[in-house]
XYZ file of C-alpha atoms in Angstrom:
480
model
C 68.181 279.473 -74.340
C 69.718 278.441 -70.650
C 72.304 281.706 -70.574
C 73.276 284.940 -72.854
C 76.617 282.678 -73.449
C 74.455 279.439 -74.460
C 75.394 279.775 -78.549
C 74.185 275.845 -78.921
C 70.659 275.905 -77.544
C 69.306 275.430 -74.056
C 70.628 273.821 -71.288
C 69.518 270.212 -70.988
C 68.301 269.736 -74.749
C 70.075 267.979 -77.433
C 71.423 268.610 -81.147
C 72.401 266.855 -83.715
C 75.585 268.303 -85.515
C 76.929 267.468 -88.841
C 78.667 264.551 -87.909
C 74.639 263.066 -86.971
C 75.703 262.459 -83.300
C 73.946 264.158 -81.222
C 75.461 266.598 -78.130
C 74.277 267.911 -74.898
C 73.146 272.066 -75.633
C 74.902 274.595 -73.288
C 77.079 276.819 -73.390
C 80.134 274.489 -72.199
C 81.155 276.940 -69.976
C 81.648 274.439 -66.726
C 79.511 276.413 -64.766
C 81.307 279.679 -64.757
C 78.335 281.483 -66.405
C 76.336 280.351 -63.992
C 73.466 278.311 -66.116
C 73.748 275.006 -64.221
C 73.854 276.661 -60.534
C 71.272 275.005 -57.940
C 69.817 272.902 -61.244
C 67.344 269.941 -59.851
C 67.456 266.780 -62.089
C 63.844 266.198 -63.433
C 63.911 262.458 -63.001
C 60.534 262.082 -64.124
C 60.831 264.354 -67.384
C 61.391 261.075 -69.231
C 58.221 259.159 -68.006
C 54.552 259.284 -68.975
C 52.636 260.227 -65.738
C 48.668 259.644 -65.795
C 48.100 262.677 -65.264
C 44.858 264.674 -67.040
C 46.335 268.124 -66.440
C 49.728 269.436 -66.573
C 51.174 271.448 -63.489
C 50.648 275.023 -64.094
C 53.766 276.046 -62.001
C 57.464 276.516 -62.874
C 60.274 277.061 -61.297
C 62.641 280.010 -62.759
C 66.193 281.056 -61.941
C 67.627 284.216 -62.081
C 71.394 285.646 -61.185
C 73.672 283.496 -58.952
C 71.276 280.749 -58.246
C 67.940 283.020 -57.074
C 64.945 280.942 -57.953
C 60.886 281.468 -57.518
C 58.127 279.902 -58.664
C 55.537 281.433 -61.402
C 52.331 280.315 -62.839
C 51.731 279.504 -66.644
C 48.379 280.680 -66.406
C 48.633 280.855 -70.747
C 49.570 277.527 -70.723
C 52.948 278.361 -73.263
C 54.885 275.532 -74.564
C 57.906 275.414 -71.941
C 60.756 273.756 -72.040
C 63.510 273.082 -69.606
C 66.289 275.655 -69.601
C 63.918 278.128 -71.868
C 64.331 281.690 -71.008
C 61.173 283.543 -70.348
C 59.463 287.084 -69.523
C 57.910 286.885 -65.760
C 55.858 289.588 -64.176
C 57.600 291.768 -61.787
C 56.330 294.108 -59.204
C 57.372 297.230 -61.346
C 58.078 296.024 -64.952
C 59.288 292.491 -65.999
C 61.993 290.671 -65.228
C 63.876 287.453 -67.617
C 65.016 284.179 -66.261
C 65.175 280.465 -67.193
C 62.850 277.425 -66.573
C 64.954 275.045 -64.472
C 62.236 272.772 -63.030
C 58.243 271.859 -64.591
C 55.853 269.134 -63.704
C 55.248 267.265 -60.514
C 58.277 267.804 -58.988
C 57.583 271.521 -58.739
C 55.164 270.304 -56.433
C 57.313 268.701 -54.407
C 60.001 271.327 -54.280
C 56.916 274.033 -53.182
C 56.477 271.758 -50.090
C 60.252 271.615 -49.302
C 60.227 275.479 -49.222
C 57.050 275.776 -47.292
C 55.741 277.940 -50.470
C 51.964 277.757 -50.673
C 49.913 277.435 -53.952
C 48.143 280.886 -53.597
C 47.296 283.722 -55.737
C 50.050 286.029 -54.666
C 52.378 283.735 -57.201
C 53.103 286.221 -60.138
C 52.596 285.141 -63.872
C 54.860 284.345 -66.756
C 54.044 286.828 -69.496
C 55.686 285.131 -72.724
C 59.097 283.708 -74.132
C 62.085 285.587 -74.550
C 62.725 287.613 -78.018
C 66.063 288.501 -79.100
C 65.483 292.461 -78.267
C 64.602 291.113 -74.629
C 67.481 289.014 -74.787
C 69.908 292.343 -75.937
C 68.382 294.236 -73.424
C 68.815 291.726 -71.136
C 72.683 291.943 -71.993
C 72.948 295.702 -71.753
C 71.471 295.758 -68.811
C 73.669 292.648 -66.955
C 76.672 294.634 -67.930
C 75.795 297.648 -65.949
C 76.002 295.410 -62.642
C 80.108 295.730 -62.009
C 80.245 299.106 -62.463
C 77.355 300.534 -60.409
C 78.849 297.925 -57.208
C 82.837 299.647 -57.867
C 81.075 302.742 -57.982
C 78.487 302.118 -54.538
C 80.975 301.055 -52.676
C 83.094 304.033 -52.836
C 79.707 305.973 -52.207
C 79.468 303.611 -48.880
C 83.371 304.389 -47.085
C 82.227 308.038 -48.168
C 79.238 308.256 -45.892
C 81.085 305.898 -43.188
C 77.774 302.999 -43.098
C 79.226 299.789 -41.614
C 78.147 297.573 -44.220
C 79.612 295.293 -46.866
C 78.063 295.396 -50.337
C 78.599 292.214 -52.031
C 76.708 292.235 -55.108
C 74.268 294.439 -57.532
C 71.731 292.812 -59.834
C 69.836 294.693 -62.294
C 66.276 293.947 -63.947
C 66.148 292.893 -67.204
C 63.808 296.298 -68.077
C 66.762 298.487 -66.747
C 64.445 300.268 -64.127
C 65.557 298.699 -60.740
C 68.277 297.113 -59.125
C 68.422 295.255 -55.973
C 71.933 295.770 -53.691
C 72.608 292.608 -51.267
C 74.805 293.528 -48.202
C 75.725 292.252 -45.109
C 76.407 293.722 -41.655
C 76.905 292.593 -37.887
C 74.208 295.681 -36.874
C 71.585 297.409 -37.732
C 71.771 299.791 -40.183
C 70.117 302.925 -41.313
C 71.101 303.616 -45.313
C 67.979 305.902 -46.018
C 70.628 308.782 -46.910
C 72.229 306.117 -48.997
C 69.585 305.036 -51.320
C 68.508 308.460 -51.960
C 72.087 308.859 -53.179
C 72.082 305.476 -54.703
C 69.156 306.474 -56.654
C 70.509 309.910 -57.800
C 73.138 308.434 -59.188
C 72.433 305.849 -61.239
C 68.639 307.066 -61.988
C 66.764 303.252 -61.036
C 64.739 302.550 -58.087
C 67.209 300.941 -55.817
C 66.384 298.042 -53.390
C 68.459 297.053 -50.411
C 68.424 292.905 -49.070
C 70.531 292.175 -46.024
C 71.983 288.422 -46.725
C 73.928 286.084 -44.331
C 77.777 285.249 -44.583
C 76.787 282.380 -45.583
C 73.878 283.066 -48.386
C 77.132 285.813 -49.417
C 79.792 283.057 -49.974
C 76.700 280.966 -51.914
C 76.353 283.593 -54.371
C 79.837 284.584 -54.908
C 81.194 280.821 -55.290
C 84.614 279.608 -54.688
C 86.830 276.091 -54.551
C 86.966 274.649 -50.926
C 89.875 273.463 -48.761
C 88.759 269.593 -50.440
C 89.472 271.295 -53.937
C 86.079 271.119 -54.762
C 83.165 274.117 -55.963
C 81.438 275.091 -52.830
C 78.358 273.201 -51.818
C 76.317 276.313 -51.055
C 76.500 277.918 -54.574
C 75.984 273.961 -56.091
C 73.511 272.349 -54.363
C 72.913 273.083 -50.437
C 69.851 275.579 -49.932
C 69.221 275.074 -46.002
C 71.799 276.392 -43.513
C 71.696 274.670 -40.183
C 73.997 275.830 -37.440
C 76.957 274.560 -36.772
C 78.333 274.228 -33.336
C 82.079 273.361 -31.925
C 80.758 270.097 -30.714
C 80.186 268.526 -33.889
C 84.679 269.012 -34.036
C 84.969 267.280 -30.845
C 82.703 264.176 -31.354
C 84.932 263.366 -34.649
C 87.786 264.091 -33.050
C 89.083 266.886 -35.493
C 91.639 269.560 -33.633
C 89.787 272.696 -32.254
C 91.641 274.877 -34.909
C 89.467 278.232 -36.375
C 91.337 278.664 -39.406
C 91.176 274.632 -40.250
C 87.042 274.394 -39.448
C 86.093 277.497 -40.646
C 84.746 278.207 -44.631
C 85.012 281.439 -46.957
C 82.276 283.016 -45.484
C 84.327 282.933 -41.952
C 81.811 280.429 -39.895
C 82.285 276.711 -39.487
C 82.198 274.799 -42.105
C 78.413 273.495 -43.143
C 80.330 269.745 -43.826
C 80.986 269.013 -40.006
C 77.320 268.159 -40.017
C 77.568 265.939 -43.103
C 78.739 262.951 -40.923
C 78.149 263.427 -37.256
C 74.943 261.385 -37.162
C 77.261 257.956 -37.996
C 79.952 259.599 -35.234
C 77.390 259.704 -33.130
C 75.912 256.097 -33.590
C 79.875 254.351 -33.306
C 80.465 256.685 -29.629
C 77.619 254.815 -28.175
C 80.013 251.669 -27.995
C 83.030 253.992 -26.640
C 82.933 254.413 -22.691
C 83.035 257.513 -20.769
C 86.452 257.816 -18.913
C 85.683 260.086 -16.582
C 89.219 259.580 -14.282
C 92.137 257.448 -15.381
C 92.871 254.282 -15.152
C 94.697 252.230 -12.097
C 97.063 249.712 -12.661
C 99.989 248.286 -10.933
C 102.318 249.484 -13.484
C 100.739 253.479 -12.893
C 98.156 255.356 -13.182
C 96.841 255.151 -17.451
C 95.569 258.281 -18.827
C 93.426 258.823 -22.087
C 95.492 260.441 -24.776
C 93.425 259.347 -28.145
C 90.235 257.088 -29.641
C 90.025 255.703 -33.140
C 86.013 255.754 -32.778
C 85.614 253.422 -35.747
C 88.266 250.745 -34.863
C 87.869 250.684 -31.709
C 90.924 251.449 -30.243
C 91.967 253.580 -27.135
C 95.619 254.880 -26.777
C 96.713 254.948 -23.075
C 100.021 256.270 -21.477
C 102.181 256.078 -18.204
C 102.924 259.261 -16.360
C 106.678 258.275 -16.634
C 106.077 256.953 -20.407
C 106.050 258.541 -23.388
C 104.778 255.503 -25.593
C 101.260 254.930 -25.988
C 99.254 251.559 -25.920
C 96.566 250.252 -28.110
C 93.752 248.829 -25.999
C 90.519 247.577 -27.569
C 87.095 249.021 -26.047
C 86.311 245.652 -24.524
C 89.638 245.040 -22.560
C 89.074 249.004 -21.226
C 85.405 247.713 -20.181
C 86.712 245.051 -18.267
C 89.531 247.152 -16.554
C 86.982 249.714 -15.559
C 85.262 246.829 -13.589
C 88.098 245.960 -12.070
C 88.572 249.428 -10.562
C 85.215 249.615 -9.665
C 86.302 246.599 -7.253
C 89.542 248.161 -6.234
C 91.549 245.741 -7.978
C 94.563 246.981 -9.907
C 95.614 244.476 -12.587
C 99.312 244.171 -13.304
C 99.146 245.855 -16.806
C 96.390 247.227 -19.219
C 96.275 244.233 -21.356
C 96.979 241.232 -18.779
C 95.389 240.894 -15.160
C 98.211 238.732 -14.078
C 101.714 238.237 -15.137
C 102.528 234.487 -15.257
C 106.314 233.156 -13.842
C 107.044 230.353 -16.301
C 109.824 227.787 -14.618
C 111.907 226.573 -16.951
C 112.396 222.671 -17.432
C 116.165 221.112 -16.765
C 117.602 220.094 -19.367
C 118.454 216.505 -20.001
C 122.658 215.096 -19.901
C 122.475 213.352 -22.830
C 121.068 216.337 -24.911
C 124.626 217.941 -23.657
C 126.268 215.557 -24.361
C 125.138 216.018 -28.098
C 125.568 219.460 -28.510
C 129.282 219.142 -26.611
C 130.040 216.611 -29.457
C 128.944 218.681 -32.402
C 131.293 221.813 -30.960
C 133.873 219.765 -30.730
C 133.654 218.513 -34.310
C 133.274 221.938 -35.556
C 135.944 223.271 -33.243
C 138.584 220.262 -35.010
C 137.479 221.102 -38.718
C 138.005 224.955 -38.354
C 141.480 224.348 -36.894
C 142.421 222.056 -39.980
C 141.151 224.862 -42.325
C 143.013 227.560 -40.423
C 146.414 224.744 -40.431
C 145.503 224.678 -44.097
C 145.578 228.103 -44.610
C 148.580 228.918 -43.127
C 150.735 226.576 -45.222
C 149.215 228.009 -48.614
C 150.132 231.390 -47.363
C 153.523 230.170 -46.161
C 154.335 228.600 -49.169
C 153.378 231.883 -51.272
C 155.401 234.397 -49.146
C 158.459 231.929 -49.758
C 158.018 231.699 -53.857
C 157.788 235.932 -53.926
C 160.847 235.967 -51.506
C 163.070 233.842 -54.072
C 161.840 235.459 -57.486
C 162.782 238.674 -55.720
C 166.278 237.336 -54.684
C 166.746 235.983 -58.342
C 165.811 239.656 -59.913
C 168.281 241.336 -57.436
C 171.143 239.432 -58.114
C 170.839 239.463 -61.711
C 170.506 243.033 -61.737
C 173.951 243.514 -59.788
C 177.188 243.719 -61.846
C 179.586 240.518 -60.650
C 182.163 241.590 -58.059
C 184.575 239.340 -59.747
C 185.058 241.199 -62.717
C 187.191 244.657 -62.180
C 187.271 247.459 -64.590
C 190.470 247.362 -67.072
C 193.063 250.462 -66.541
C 193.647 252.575 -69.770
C 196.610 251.182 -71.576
C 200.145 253.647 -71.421
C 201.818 254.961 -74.188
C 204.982 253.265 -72.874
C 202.990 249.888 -72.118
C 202.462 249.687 -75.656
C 205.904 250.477 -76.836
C 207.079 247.737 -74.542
C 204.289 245.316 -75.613
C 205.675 245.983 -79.679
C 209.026 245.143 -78.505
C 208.379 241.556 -77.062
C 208.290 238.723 -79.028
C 204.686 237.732 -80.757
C 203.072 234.589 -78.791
C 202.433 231.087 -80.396
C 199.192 230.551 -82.664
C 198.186 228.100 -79.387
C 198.155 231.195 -77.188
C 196.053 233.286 -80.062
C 193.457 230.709 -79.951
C 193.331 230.595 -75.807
C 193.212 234.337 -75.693
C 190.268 234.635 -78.471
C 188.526 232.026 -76.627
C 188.260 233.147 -73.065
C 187.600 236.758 -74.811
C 184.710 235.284 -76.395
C 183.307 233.417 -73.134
C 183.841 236.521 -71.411
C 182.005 238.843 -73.968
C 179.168 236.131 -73.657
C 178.640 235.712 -69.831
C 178.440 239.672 -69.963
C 175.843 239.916 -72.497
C 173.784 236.853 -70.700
C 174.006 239.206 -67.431
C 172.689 242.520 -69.074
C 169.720 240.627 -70.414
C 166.681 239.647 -68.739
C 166.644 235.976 -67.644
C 163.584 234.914 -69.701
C 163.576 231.594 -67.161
C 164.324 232.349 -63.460
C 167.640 230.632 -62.313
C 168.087 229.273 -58.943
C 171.007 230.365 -56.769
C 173.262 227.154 -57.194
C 173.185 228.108 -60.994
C 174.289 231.533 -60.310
C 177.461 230.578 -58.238
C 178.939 228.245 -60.900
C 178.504 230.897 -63.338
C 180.453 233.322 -61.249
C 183.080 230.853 -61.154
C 183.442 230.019 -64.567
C 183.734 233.776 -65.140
C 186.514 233.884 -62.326
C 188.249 230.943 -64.001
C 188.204 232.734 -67.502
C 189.588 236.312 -66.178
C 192.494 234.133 -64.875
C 193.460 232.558 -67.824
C 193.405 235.588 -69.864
C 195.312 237.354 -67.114
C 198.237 234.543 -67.626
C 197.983 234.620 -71.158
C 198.860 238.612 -71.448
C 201.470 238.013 -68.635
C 202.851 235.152 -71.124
């Protein structure tokens, strides 16, 4: 088994399920329990080595990513991610095989760990009671850290407890602080050990080894590298910022554990390589224009940004031109700008008369064909402004009542007495009078209704006279 959450079997094994496809064993957790932190990939677990003996020593791992090396002087049958019972200095202790074979070896010589006696034993394999004690005693490792560091701002130590880890027999635990000073906590584990009844153990750790054990996502959104994978701290120093160029800002270069970040190192070997093609500007540059000062250097493309005292733009200028300008000044020559040593006066060439002559022709041309568009124009428009002008006429006077016509007077009671009295007219004069009533009654209904065809003015005054002519005769006709 890899962790007390590891239901499926032990890290980097396989099972077969139901299905018959086989799956990775682990407890699937995505490294929040912790089984998978500071793993090394045995990429020689799957080859046959001639080898006539087996290497006796393993590597184990215990809480947050602690590992040692133990012998298998029983020679058990190990496998990887196995948990096991290891000989402690008072009691035992349980971890988990990470790393077996050659390449245990090879890890011993990274660490500068010799192959001595003084490496401790591995007493058996885990049993399930080991395993529950195990448990039991993992859980009492948040409480007793609450409960120390209330003990610590009691007794006023400047120290910062970071994290408690119990042994798997329940008889010691170890405390792991930091602190800027020195610091004398004998009164403190005497308390310490009153308390919780367990021989206590106190290891000062860096900032660094603290933020390792703790864990945490970076500023790149990523798990930090020194709980995953890096294991030697080198210092860091302010000068690996201003080789790549990166702005001198604490809160932007510094990590969790509040020192610079261990990445600034990752790449300054290659930043370092690419400035030995960038020159050292020591003063500014001369040029006719001004004086050019240094403002910024893209290291990989090779560019240099330069600026005027009285500019605020900035000009590109590759490495090589800045090379040869440097020379130049070393001379006490000034060229005319940064990227040209002389400005060249180009005199332009006359221009031939019969090349005018062309392009006066082809105006003129154009100039003649826009004014016959424009005449063209104008006459359409002309011509459209007249037509609305006339229907608008024609709707006005057909709206209006004809002046001709007069409104009748109400007929008198002694007009009509008068009118019974005189003799009746002739059937002739019937018919006139019914006729010109008629034309009359016409004409007024063809003016009260809407001229389905537009009539022109010449038809309008001969139909005002024939109305004229017809109010006479019926005028003569009542007279008669």
């Amino acid at each position: 088994m890899a962790c007390t959450t590891c239901s499926s079997g032990s890290c980097g094994t396989s099972n077969k399920s139901t299905d018959g496809t086989t799956k990775v064993a682990g407890c699937g957790s995505g490294g929040a329990c912790g089984c998978n932190k500071m793993n090394v990939f045995d990429w020689l677990s799957n080859l046959d080595l001639p080898v006539v003996e087996k290497y006796n020593i393993v590597e184990v791992r215990f809480r947050n990513g602690r590992k040692e090396f133990f012998r298998n002087a029983n020679y058990l049958d190990l496998t990887t991610g196995e948990a096991v019972i290891i000989e402690a200095q008072s009691g035992f202790d349980l971890g988990h095989i990470t790393l077996q074979g050659e390449l245990v070896r090879l890890q011993m010589l990274k660490k500068k760990v010799k192959e001595s006696d003084d490496i401790k034993n591995i007493l058996r394999t885990a049993t399930l009671k080991d395993l529950e004690k195990y448990e039991q005693a993992q859980a009492r490792n948040l409480p007793t850290l609450f409960r120390t560091r209330q003990i610590v701002q009691e007794q006023g130590v400047k120290m910062k407890l970071s994290d408690v880890e119990f042994q798997a027999d329940n008889t010691k635990a170890t405390f792991y602080y930091s602190a800027d000073d020195r610091v004398d906590f004998r009164e403190l584990i005497k308390l310490l050990a009153a308390e919780f009844k367990i021989r206590v153990e106190m290891k000062q750790i860096s900032l660094r080894q603290e933020a390792g054990r703790l864990g945490g996502i970076g500023s790149c959104g990523r798990e930090l590298c020194c709980s995953t994978w890096l294991t030697d701290f080198k210092s860091v120093s302010t000068s690996a910022a201003r080789y790549q160029n990166l702005s001198l800002n604490p809160s932007k270069l510094s990590g969790q554990c509040g020192r610079l970040k261990c990445c600034l190192n990752y790449e300054l070997e290659t930043y370092m390589d690419a400035l030995k093609d960038i020159p050292n500007l020591e003063k500014p540059l001369n040029t006719q224009k001004g004086t050019a000062h240094l403002y910024k250097t893209d290291i990989f493309k090779k560019l240099m940004w330069f600026g005027y005292n009285e500019e605020t733009i900035w000009h590109p200028v590759t490495v090589k031109r800045v090379f040869e300008v440097m020379a130049l000044n070393e001379k006490g020559i000034a060229p005319a700008t940064l990227l040209e040593d002389e400005i060249e006066v180009k005199t332009l060439t006359p221009i031939k008369s019969s090349i005018l002559d062309r392009v006066n022709e082809s105006s003129k041309k154009s100039r003649k064909s826009d004014n016959k568009k424009n005449q063209k124009n104008n006459q359409n428009q002309g011509q459209k402004q007249n037509q609305v002008q006339t229907q608008k006429n024609n709707q006005n006077q057909a709206q209006k009542p004809n002046q001709s016509q007069k409104p009748q007077p109400k007929p008198n009671v002694n007009q009509n007495q008068n009118q019974k009295n005189k003799p009746k007219p002739n059937q002739g004069q019937k018919q006139n009078q019914t006729q010109g009533q008629n034309q009359g009654q016409k004409q007024n209904q063809g003016q009260n209704q809407k001229p389905q065809n537009k009539p022109n003015n010449n038809q309008n005054n001969q139909n005002n006279k024939n109305n004229n002519n017809n109010n006479n005769n019926n005028n003569q006709a009542k007279k008669k």
